[in-house]
PDB file of C-alpha atoms in Angstrom:
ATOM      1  CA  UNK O 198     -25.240  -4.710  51.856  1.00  0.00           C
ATOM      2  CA  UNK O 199     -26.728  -8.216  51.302  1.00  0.00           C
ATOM      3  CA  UNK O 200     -24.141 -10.873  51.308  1.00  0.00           C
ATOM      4  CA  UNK O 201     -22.751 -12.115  48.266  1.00  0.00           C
ATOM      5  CA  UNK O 202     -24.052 -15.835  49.083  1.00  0.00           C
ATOM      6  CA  UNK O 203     -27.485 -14.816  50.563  1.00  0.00           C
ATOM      7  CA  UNK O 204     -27.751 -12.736  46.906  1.00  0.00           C
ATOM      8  CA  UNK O 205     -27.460 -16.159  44.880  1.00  0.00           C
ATOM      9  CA  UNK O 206     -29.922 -18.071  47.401  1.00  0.00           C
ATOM     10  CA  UNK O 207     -32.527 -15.571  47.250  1.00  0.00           C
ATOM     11  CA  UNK O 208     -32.222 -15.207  42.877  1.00  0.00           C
ATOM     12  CA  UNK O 209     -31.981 -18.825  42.534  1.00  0.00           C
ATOM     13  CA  UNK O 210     -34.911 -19.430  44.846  1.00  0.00           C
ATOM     14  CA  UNK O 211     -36.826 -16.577  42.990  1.00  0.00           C
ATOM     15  CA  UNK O 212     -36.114 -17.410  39.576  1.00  0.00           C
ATOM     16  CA  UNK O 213     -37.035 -21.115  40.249  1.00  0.00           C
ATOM     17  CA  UNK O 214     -40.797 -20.464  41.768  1.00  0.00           C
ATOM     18  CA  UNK O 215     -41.148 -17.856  39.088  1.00  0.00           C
ATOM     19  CA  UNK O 216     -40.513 -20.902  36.594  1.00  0.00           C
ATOM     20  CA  UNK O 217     -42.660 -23.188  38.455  1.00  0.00           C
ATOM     21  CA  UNK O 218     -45.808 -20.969  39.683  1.00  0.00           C
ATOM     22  CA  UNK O 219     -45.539 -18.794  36.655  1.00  0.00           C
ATOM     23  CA  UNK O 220     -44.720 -21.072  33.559  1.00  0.00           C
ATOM     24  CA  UNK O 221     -44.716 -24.331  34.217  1.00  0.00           C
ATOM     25  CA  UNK O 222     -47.743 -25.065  36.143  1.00  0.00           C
ATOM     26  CA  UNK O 223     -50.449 -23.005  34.549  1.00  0.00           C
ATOM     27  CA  UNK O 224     -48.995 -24.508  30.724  1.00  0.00           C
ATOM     28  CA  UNK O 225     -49.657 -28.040  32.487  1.00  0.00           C
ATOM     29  CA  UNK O 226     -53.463 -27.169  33.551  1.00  0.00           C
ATOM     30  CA  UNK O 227     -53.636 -25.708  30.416  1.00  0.00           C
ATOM     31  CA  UNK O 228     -52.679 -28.844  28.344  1.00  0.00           C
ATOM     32  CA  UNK O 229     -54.465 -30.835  30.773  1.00  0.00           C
ATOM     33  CA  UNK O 230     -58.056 -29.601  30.195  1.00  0.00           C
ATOM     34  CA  UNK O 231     -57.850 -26.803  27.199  1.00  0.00           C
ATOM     35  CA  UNK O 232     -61.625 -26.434  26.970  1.00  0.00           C
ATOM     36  CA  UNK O 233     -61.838 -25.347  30.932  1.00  0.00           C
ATOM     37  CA  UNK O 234     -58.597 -23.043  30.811  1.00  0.00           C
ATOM     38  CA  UNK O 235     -59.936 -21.157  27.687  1.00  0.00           C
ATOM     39  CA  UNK O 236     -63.214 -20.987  29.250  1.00  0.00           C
ATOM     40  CA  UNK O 237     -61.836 -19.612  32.783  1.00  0.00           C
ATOM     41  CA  UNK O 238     -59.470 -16.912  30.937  1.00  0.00           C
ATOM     42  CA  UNK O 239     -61.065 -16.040  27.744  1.00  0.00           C
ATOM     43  CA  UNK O 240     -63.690 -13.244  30.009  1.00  0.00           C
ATOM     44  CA  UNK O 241     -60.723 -12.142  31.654  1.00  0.00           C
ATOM     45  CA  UNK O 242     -58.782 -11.116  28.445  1.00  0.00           C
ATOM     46  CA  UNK O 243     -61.022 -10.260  26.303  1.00  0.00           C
ATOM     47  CA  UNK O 244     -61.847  -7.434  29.136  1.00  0.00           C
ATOM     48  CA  UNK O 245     -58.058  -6.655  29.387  1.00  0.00           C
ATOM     49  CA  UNK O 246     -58.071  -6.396  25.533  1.00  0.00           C
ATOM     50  CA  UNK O 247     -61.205  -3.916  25.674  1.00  0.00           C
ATOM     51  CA  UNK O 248     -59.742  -1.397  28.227  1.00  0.00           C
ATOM     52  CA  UNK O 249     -56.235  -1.293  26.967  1.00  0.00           C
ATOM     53  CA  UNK O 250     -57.673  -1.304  23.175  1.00  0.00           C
ATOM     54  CA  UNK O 251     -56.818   2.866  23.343  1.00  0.00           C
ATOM     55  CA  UNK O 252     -53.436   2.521  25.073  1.00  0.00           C
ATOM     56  CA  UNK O 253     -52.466   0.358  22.624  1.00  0.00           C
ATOM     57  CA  UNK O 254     -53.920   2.145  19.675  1.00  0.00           C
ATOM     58  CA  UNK O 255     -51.841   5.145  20.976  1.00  0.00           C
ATOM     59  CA  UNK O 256     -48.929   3.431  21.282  1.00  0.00           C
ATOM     60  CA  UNK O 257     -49.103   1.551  17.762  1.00  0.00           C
ATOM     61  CA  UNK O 258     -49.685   5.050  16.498  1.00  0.00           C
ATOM     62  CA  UNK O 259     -46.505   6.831  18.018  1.00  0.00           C
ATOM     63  CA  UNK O 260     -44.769   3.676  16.445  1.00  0.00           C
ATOM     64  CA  UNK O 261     -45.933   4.536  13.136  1.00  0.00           C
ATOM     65  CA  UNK O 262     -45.159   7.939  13.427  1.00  0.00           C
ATOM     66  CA  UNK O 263     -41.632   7.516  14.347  1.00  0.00           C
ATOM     67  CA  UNK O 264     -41.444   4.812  11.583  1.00  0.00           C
ATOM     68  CA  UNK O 265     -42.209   7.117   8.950  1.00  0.00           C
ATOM     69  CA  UNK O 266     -40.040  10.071   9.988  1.00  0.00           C
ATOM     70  CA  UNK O 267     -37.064   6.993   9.482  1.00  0.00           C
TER      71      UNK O 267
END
């Protein structure tokens, strides 16, 4: 097993770059220069939001099934 101590590093360590790398950073290039960040991730998504459009359409569609047998 991992030690105890070596546990806490390794979370603390993790939890902090996630909040840096993951948050923090890309919300400060995004305030920095909106125009650019919308233009570099707008293709992106709106491709994401075209090939998950029938996953999600599934999904919201179990949900409302489920709903209305409640």
């Amino acid at each position: 097993l991992v030690h105890p101590a070596a546990f806490v590093v390794a979370l603390a360590l993790a939890t902090y770059l996630h909040m840096l790398l993951g948050e923090m950073i890309p919300k400060n290039m995004a305030l920095a220069d909106p125009v650019r960040a919308a233009l570099w991730l707008g293709p992106p998504l709106v491709a994401l939001t075209r090939a998950l459009g029938p996953v999600i359409s599934g999904v919201n569609a179990v949900a409302n099934g489920v709903l209305r047998l409640l």
